[in-house]
mmCIF file of C-alpha atoms in Angstrom:
data_model
loop_
_atom_site.group_PDB
_atom_site.id
_atom_site.type_symbol
_atom_site.label_atom_id
_atom_site.label_comp_id
_atom_site.label_asym_id
_atom_site.label_seq_id
_atom_site.Cartn_x
_atom_site.Cartn_y
_atom_site.Cartn_z
ATOM 1 C CA LYS A 1 79.599 110.839 78.152
ATOM 2 C CA ALA A 2 81.309 109.998 81.450
ATOM 3 C CA GLY A 3 79.978 113.219 82.877
ATOM 4 C CA LEU A 4 76.385 112.252 82.104
ATOM 5 C CA LYS A 5 77.017 108.816 83.761
ATOM 6 C CA TYR A 6 78.218 110.459 86.964
ATOM 7 C CA LEU A 7 75.501 113.196 86.902
ATOM 8 C CA GLY A 8 72.911 110.422 86.566
ATOM 9 C CA GLU A 9 73.950 108.545 89.612
ATOM 10 C CA CYS A 10 71.679 109.035 92.536
ATOM 11 C CA SER A 11 73.645 107.330 95.201
ATOM 12 C CA SER A 12 74.965 108.913 98.391
ATOM 13 C CA ASP A 13 78.479 108.999 96.875
ATOM 14 C CA VAL A 14 77.468 111.171 94.051
ATOM 15 C CA LYS A 15 80.446 113.224 92.756
ATOM 16 C CA SER A 16 80.499 117.057 92.698
ATOM 17 C CA ILE A 17 80.712 118.845 89.257
ATOM 18 C CA LYS A 18 84.376 119.568 90.031
ATOM 19 C CA GLU A 19 85.111 115.902 90.651
ATOM 20 C CA ILE A 20 83.398 114.963 87.430
ATOM 21 C CA ALA A 21 85.360 117.554 85.433
ATOM 22 C CA ASP A 22 88.548 116.232 86.970
ATOM 23 C CA ILE A 23 87.612 112.710 85.938
ATOM 24 C CA CYS A 24 87.120 114.007 82.364
ATOM 25 C CA ASN A 25 90.517 115.944 82.684
ATOM 26 C CA ILE A 26 88.890 119.279 81.810
ATOM 27 C CA SER A 27 88.245 122.485 83.723
ATOM 28 C CA VAL A 28 84.928 122.959 85.503
ATOM 29 C CA SER A 29 83.988 125.925 83.269
ATOM 30 C CA TYR A 30 84.784 123.970 80.055
ATOM 31 C CA PHE A 31 82.780 120.996 81.308
ATOM 32 C CA GLU A 32 79.789 123.198 82.093
ATOM 33 C CA ARG A 33 79.975 124.739 78.597
ATOM 34 C CA VAL A 34 80.284 121.491 76.842
ATOM 35 C CA PHE A 35 77.655 119.756 78.957
ATOM 36 C CA HIS A 36 75.178 122.610 78.342
ATOM 37 C CA SER A 37 75.801 122.551 74.634
ATOM 38 C CA TYR A 38 75.254 118.800 74.645
ATOM 39 C CA ALA A 39 72.308 118.432 76.978
ATOM 40 C CA GLY A 40 70.670 121.903 76.740
ATOM 41 C CA VAL A 41 70.792 122.379 80.499
ATOM 42 C CA SER A 42 73.543 122.975 83.057
ATOM 43 C CA PRO A 43 75.053 120.047 84.960
ATOM 44 C CA GLY A 44 73.231 121.046 88.023
ATOM 45 C CA GLN A 45 69.931 121.352 86.389
ATOM 46 C CA TYR A 46 70.428 117.998 84.696
ATOM 47 C CA ARG A 47 71.265 116.389 88.018
ATOM 48 C CA THR A 48 68.100 117.910 89.669
ATOM 49 C CA LEU A 49 65.765 116.786 86.825
ATOM 50 C CA HIS A 50 67.352 113.298 86.824
ATOM 51 C CA ARG A 51 66.788 113.006 90.603
ATOM 52 C CA ILE A 52 63.217 114.259 90.360
ATOM 53 C CA ASN A 53 62.569 111.579 87.763
ATOM 54 C CA TYR A 54 64.015 108.871 90.144
ATOM 55 C CA ILE A 55 61.762 110.189 93.002
ATOM 56 C CA LYS A 56 58.718 109.894 90.709
ATOM 57 C CA MET A 57 59.603 106.370 89.924
ATOM 58 C CA TYR A 58 60.053 105.498 93.568
ATOM 59 C CA LEU A 59 56.777 107.170 94.395
ATOM 60 C CA GLN A 60 55.050 104.769 92.071
ATOM 61 C CA ASN A 61 55.756 101.990 94.600
ATOM 62 C CA LYS A 62 53.119 102.173 97.306
ATOM 63 C CA ASN A 63 55.309 100.281 99.700
ATOM 64 C CA MET A 64 58.193 102.814 99.726
ATOM 65 C CA SER A 65 58.079 105.430 102.427
ATOM 66 C CA LEU A 66 59.408 108.937 101.846
ATOM 67 C CA GLU A 67 62.143 108.143 104.351
ATOM 68 C CA GLU A 68 63.254 105.182 102.279
ATOM 69 C CA ILE A 69 63.158 107.252 99.073
ATOM 70 C CA SER A 70 65.046 110.032 100.820
ATOM 71 C CA GLU A 71 67.751 107.639 101.912
ATOM 72 C CA LYS A 72 68.011 106.104 98.467
ATOM 73 C CA MET A 73 68.375 109.518 96.869
ATOM 74 C CA GLY A 74 71.156 110.566 99.345
ATOM 75 C CA TYR A 75 68.854 113.101 101.113
ATOM 76 C CA TYR A 76 69.255 113.167 104.979
ATOM 77 C CA ASP A 77 65.861 114.537 105.579
ATOM 78 C CA SER A 78 62.445 113.589 103.803
ATOM 79 C CA GLY A 79 61.226 117.145 104.503
ATOM 80 C CA TYR A 80 64.026 118.497 102.291
ATOM 81 C CA LEU A 81 63.070 115.951 99.589
ATOM 82 C CA CYS A 82 59.470 117.117 99.755
ATOM 83 C CA ARG A 83 60.485 120.842 99.430
ATOM 84 C CA ILE A 84 62.760 120.083 96.450
ATOM 85 C CA PHE A 85 60.088 117.895 94.760
ATOM 86 C CA LYS A 86 57.375 120.623 95.265
ATOM 87 C CA LYS A 87 59.608 123.355 94.036
ATOM 88 C CA LYS A 88 60.372 121.433 90.845
ATOM 89 C CA THR A 89 57.056 119.821 90.137
ATOM 90 C CA GLY A 90 54.416 122.102 91.722
ATOM 91 C CA MET A 91 53.076 119.290 93.937
ATOM 92 C CA THR A 92 54.118 117.432 96.969
ATOM 93 C CA PRO A 93 55.158 113.766 96.736
ATOM 94 C CA ARG A 94 51.838 112.702 98.370
ATOM 95 C CA GLU A 95 49.863 114.663 95.696
ATOM 96 C CA TYR A 96 52.008 113.059 92.983
ATOM 97 C CA ARG A 97 51.464 109.608 94.370
ATOM 98 C CA GLN A 98 47.705 110.185 94.673
ATOM 99 C CA ILE A 99 47.415 111.332 91.031
ATOM 100 C CA TYR A 100 49.548 108.626 89.747
ATOM 101 C CA PHE A 101 47.465 105.925 91.397
ATOM 102 C CA ALA A 102 44.206 107.544 90.433
ATOM 103 C CA GLN A 103 45.273 107.679 86.883
ATOM 104 C CA THR A 104 46.393 103.983 86.853
ATOM 105 C CA GLN A 105 43.037 102.982 88.421
ATOM 106 C CA SER A 106 41.053 104.798 85.658
ATOM 107 C CA LEU A 107 43.068 103.002 83.078
ATOM 108 C CA LYS A 108 41.938 99.563 84.358
#
């Protein structure tokens, strides 16, 4: 459970998989196997999916810029955040934001 907690953190001092395994007092390979059997995805995939969900949450705030979101997520470059987001979701952060607000408007 400690491994999930550390992988879920999205701050700039996020620990590596090795550091998390060390905290749990197990080897990296054992941590990865146990994690995968528990979560159904690798620790790296879990971290990426978790970060994408945080980015989506931040994009739902019209007042947050991509630069602010990038900084909160520990990315040094908003362009890199955009590339990762598009690769994982199939849309740019701008497209996601437009779709989100169009859907919320249609529900009103």
